PDB file of C-alpha atoms in Angstrom:
ATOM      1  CA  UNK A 349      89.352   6.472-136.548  1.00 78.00           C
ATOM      2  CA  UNK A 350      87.125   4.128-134.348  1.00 80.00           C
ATOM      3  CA  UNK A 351      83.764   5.668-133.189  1.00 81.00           C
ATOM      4  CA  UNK A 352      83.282   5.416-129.599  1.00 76.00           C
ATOM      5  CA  UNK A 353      80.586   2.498-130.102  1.00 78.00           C
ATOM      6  CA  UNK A 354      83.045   0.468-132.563  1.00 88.00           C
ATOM      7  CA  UNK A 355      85.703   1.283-129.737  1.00 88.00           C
ATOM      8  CA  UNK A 356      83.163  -0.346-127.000  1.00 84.00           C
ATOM      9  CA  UNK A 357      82.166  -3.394-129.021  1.00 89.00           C
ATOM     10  CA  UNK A 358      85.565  -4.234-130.031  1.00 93.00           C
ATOM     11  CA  UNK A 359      86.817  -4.747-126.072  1.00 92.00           C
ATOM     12  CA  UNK A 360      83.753  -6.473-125.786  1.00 91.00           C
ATOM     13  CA  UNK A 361      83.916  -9.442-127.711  1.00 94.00           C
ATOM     14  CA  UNK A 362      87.804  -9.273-127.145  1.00 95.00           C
ATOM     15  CA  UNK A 363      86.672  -9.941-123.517  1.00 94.00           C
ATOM     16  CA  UNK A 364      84.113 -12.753-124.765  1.00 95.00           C
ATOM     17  CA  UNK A 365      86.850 -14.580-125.989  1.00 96.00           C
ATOM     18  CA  UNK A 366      89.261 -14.065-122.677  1.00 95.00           C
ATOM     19  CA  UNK A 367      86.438 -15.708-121.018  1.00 95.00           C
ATOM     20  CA  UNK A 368      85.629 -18.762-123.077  1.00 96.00           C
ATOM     21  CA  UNK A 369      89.126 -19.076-123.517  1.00 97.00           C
ATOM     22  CA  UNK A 370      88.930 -19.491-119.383  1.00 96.00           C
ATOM     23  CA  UNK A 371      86.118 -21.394-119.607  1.00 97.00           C
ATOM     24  CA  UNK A 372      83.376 -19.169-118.271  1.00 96.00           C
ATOM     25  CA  UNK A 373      79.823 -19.677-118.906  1.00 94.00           C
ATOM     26  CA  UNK A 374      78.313 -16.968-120.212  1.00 92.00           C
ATOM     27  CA  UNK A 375      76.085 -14.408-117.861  1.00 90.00           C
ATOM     28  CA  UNK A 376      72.165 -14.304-118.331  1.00 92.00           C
ATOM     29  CA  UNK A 377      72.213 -10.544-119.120  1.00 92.00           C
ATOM     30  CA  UNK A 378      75.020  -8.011-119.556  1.00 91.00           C
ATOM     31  CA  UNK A 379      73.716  -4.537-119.388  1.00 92.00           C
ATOM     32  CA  UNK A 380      75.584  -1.667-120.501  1.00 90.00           C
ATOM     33  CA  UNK A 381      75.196   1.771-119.324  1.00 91.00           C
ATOM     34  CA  UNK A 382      73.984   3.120-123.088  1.00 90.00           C
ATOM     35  CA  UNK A 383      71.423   0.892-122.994  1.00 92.00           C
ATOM     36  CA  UNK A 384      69.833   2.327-120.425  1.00 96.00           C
ATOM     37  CA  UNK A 385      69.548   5.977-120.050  1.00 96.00           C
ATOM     38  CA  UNK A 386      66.286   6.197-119.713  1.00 97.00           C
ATOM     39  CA  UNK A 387      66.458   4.519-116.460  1.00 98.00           C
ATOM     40  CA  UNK A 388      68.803   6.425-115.732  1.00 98.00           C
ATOM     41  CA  UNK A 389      66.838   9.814-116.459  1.00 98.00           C
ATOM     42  CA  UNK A 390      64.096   8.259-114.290  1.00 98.00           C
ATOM     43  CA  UNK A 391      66.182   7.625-111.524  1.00 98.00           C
ATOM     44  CA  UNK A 392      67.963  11.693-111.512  1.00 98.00           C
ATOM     45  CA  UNK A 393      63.888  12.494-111.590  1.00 98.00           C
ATOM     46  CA  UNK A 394      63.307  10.176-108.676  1.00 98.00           C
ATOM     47  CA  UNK A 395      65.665  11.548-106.787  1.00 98.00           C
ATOM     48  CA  UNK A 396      64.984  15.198-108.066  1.00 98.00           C
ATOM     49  CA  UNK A 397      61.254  15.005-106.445  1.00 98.00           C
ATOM     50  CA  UNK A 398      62.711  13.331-103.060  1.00 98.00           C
ATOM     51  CA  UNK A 399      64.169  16.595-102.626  1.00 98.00           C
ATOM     52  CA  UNK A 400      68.149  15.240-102.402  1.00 98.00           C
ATOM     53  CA  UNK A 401      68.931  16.904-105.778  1.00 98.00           C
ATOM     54  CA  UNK A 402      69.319  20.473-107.437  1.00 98.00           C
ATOM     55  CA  UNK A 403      69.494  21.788-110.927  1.00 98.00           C
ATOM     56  CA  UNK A 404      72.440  24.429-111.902  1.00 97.00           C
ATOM     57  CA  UNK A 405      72.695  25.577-115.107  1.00 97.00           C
ATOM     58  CA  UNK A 406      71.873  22.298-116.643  1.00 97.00           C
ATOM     59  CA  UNK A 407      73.216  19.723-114.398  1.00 97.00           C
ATOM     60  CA  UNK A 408      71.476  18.343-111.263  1.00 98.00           C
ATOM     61  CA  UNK A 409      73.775  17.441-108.237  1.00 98.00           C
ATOM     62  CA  UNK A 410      73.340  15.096-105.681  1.00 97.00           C
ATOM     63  CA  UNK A 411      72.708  17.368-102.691  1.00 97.00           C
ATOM     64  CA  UNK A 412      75.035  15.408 -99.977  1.00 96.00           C
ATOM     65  CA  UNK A 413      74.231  17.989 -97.274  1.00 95.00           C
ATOM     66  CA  UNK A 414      70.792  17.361 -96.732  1.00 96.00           C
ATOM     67  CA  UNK A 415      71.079  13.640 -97.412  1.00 96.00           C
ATOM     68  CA  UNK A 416      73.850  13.213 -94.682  1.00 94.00           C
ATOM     69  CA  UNK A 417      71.735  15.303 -92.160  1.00 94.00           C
ATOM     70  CA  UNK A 418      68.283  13.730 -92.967  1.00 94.00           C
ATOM     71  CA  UNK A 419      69.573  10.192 -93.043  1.00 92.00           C
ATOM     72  CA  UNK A 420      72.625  10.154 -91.575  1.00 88.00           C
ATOM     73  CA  UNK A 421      74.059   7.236 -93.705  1.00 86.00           C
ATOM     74  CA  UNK A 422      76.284   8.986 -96.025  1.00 91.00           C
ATOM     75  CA  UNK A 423      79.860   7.339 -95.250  1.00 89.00           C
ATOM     76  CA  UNK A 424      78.908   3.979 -94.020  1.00 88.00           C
ATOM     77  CA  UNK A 425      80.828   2.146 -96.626  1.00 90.00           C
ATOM     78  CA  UNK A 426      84.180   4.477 -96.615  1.00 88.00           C
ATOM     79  CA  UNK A 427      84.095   5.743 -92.763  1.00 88.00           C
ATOM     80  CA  UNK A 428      84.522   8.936 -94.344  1.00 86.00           C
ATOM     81  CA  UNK A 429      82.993  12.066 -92.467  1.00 80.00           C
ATOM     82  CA  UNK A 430      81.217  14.836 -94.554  1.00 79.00           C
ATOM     83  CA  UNK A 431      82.556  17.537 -93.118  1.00 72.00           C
ATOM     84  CA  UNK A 432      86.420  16.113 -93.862  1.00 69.00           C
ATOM     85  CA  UNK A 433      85.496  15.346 -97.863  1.00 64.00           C
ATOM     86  CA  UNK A 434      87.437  17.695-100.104  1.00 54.00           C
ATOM     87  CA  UNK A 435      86.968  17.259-103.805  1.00 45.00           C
ATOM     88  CA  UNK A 436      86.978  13.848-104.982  1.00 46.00           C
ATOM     89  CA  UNK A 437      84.909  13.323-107.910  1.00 45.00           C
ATOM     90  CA  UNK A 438      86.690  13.219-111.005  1.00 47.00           C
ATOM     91  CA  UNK A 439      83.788  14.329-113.618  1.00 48.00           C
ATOM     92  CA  UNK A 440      82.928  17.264-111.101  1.00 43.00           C
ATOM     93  CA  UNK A 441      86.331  18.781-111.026  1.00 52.00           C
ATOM     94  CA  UNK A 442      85.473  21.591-113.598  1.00 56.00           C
ATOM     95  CA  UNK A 443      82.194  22.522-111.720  1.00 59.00           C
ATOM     96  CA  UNK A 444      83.194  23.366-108.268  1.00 69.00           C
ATOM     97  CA  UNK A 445      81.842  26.661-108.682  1.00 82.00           C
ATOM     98  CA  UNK A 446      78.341  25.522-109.386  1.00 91.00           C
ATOM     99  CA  UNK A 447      78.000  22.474-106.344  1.00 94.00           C
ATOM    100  CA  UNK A 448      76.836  23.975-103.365  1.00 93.00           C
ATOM    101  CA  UNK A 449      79.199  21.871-101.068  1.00 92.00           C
ATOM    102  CA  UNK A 450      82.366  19.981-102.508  1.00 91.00           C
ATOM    103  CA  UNK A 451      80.844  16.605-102.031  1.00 91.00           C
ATOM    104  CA  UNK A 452      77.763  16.958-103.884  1.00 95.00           C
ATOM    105  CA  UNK A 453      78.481  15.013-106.918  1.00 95.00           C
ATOM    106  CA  UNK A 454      76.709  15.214-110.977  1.00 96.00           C
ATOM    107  CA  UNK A 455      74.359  12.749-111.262  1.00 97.00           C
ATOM    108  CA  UNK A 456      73.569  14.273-114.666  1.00 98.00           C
ATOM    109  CA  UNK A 457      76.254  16.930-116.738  1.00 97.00           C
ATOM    110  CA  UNK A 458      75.793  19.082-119.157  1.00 97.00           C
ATOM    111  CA  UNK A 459      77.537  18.196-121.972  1.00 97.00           C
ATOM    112  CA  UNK A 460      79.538  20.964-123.627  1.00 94.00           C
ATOM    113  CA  UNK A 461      79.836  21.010-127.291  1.00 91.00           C
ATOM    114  CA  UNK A 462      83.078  19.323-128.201  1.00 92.00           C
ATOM    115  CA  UNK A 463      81.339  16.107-125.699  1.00 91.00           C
ATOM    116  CA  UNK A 464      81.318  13.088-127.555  1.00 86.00           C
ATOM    117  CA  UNK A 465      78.698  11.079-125.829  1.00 87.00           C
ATOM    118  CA  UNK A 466      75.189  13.074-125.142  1.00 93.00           C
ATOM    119  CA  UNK A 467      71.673  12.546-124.277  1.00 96.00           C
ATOM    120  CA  UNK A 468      68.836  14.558-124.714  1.00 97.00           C
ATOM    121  CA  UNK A 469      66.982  14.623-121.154  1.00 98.00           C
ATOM    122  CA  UNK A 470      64.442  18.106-119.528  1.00 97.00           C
ATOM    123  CA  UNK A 471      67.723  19.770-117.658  1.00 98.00           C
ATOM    124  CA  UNK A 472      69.664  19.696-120.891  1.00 98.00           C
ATOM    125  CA  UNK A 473      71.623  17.873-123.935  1.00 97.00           C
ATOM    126  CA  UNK A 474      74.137  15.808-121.491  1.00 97.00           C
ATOM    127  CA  UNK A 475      75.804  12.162-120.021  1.00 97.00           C
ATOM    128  CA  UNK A 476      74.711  11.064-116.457  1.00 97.00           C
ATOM    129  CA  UNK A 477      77.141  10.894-113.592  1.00 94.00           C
ATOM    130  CA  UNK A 478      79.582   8.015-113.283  1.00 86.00           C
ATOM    131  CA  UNK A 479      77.610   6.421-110.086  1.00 91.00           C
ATOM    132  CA  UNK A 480      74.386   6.627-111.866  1.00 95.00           C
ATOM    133  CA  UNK A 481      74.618   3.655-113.927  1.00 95.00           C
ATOM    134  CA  UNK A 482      75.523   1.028-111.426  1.00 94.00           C
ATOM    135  CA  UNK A 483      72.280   2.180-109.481  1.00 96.00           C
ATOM    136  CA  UNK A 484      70.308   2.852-112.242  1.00 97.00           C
ATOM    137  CA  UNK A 485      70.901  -1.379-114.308  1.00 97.00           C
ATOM    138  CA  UNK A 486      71.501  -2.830-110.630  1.00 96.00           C
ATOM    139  CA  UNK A 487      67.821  -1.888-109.084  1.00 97.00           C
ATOM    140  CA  UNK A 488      65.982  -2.533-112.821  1.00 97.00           C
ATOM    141  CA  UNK A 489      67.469  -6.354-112.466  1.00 96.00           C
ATOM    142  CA  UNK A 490      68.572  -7.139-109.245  1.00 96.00           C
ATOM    143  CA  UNK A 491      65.929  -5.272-107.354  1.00 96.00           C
ATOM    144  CA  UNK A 492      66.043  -2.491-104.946  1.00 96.00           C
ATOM    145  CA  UNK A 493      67.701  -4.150-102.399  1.00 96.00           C
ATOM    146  CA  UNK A 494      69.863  -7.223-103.337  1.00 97.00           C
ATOM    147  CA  UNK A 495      72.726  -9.199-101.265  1.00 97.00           C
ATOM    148  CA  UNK A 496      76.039  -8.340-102.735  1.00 96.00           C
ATOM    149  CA  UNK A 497      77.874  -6.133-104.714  1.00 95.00           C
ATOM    150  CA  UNK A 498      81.874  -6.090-105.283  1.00 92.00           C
ATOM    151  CA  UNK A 499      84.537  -4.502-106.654  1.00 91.00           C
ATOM    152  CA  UNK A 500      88.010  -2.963-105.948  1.00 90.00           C
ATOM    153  CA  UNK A 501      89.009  -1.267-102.504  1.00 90.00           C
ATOM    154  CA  UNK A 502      89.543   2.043-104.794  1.00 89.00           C
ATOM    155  CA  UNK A 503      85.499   2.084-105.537  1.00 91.00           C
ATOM    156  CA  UNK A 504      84.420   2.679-101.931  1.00 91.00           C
ATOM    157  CA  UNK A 505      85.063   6.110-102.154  1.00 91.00           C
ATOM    158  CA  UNK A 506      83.366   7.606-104.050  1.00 91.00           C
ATOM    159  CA  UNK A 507      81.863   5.534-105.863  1.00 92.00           C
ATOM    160  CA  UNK A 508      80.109   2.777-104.147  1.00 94.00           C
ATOM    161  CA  UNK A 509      78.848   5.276-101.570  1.00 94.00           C
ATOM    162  CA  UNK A 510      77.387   7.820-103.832  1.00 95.00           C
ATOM    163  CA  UNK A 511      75.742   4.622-105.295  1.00 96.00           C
ATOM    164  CA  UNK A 512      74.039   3.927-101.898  1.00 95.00           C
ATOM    165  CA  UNK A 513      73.021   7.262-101.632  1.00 96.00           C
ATOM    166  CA  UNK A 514      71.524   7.832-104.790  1.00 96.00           C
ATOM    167  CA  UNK A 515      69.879   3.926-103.677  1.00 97.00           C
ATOM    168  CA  UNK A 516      68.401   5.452-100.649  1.00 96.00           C
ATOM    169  CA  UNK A 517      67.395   8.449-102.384  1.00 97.00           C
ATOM    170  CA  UNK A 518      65.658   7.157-105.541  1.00 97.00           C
ATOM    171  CA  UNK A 519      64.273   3.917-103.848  1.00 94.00           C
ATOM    172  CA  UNK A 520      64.535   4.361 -99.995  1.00 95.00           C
ATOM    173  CA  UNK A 521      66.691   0.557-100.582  1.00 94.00           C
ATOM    174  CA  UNK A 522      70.545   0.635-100.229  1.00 92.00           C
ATOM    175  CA  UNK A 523      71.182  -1.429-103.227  1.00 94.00           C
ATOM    176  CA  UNK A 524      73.465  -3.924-101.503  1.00 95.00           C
ATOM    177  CA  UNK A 525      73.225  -5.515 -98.238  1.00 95.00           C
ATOM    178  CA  UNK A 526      76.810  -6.429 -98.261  1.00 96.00           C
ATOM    179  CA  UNK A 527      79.584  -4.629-100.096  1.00 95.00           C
ATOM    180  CA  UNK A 528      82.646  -6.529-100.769  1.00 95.00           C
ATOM    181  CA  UNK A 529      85.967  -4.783-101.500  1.00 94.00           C
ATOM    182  CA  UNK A 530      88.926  -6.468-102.891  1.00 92.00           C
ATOM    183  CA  UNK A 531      92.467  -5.134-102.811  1.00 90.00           C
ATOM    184  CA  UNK A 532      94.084  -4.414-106.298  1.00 83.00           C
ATOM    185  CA  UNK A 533      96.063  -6.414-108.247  1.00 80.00           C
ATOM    186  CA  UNK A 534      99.512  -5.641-109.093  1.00 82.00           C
ATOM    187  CA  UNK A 535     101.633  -6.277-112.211  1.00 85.00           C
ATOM    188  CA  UNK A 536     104.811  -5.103-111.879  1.00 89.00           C
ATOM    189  CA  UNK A 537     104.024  -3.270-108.808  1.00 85.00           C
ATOM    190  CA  UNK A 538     101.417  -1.010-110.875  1.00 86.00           C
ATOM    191  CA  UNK A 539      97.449  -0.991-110.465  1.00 81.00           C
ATOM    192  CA  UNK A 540      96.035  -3.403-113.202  1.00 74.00           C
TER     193      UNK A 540
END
């Protein structure tokens, strides 16, 4: 059996050689998420002592609440209202219980035992949320604020605007100035 690692590497270079095969150049830099949890730490911490966070029973949650009310940009990307979200984050399903609203969202989890992936960081041994990357790699090389960032239409929500948020909360920058959303492609009338 592959270790996760072996797993990553090996879609790695078998994207490498998709790409040269299409004649891509390669990119300057090509972070990965692994690579940079201490960023990552810094930027829960960040956003921690901005007051937009909490800590329950090892995790920290975004607190969407107070960020909605204090900046009023939460649902800019999506058109999404607060006060209509239901549950939508898929790594928060199992911790309703502990979120004080259902839109707050991990920005770091406590890993249980069985976990594969875990970090050492002060609120416990655990992975950072799923949104905390992107923010975390894009404002270390692009900046705080840069001009674009893309990806599918299925990213909006959450995704892309929990990444603004955390932006705005870590930062007081957006991230992007322009968010560009493409619709998915189909292969035989299934998402690719």
């Amino acid at each position: 059996q592959l270790e996760p690692m072996e797993i990553v590497q090996r879609i790695t270079n078998g994207f490498h050689h998709i790409m040269h095969v299409l004649n891509n150049e390669d990119p300057s830099i090509e972070p990965t998420a692994t690579g940079h949890l201490m960023e990552q730490i810094a930027m829960v911490q960040q956003i921690l002592d901005n007051g937009y966070a909490y800590i329950q029973n090892g995790s920290v949650y975004f607190d969407t609440i107070k960020f909605a009310k204090e900046t009023g940009s939460y649902g800019q990307i999506s058109g999404r209202k607060i006060e209509d979200l239901l549950v939508e984050t898929r790594d928060d399903l199992k911790n309703q219980s502990e979120k004080r609203h259902p839109s707050d969202f991990a920005i770091w989890i406590k890993a249980d035992p069985s976990h594969i992936m875990k970090w050492e960081s002060k609120w416990s041994t655990g992975f950072p949320g799923w949104h905390l990357e992107c923010s975390a790699m894009s404002t270390k090389y692009l900046g705080a604020e840069f001009d674009i960032h893309g990806g599918g239409q299925d990213l909006k929500f959450p995704h892309h605007e929990n990444e603004v948020a955390q932006n705005l909360s870590a930062n007081h920058k957006g991230g992007a100035r322009y968010w560009m959303h493409a619709n998915m492609l189909l292969l035989n009338g299934k998402k690719m």
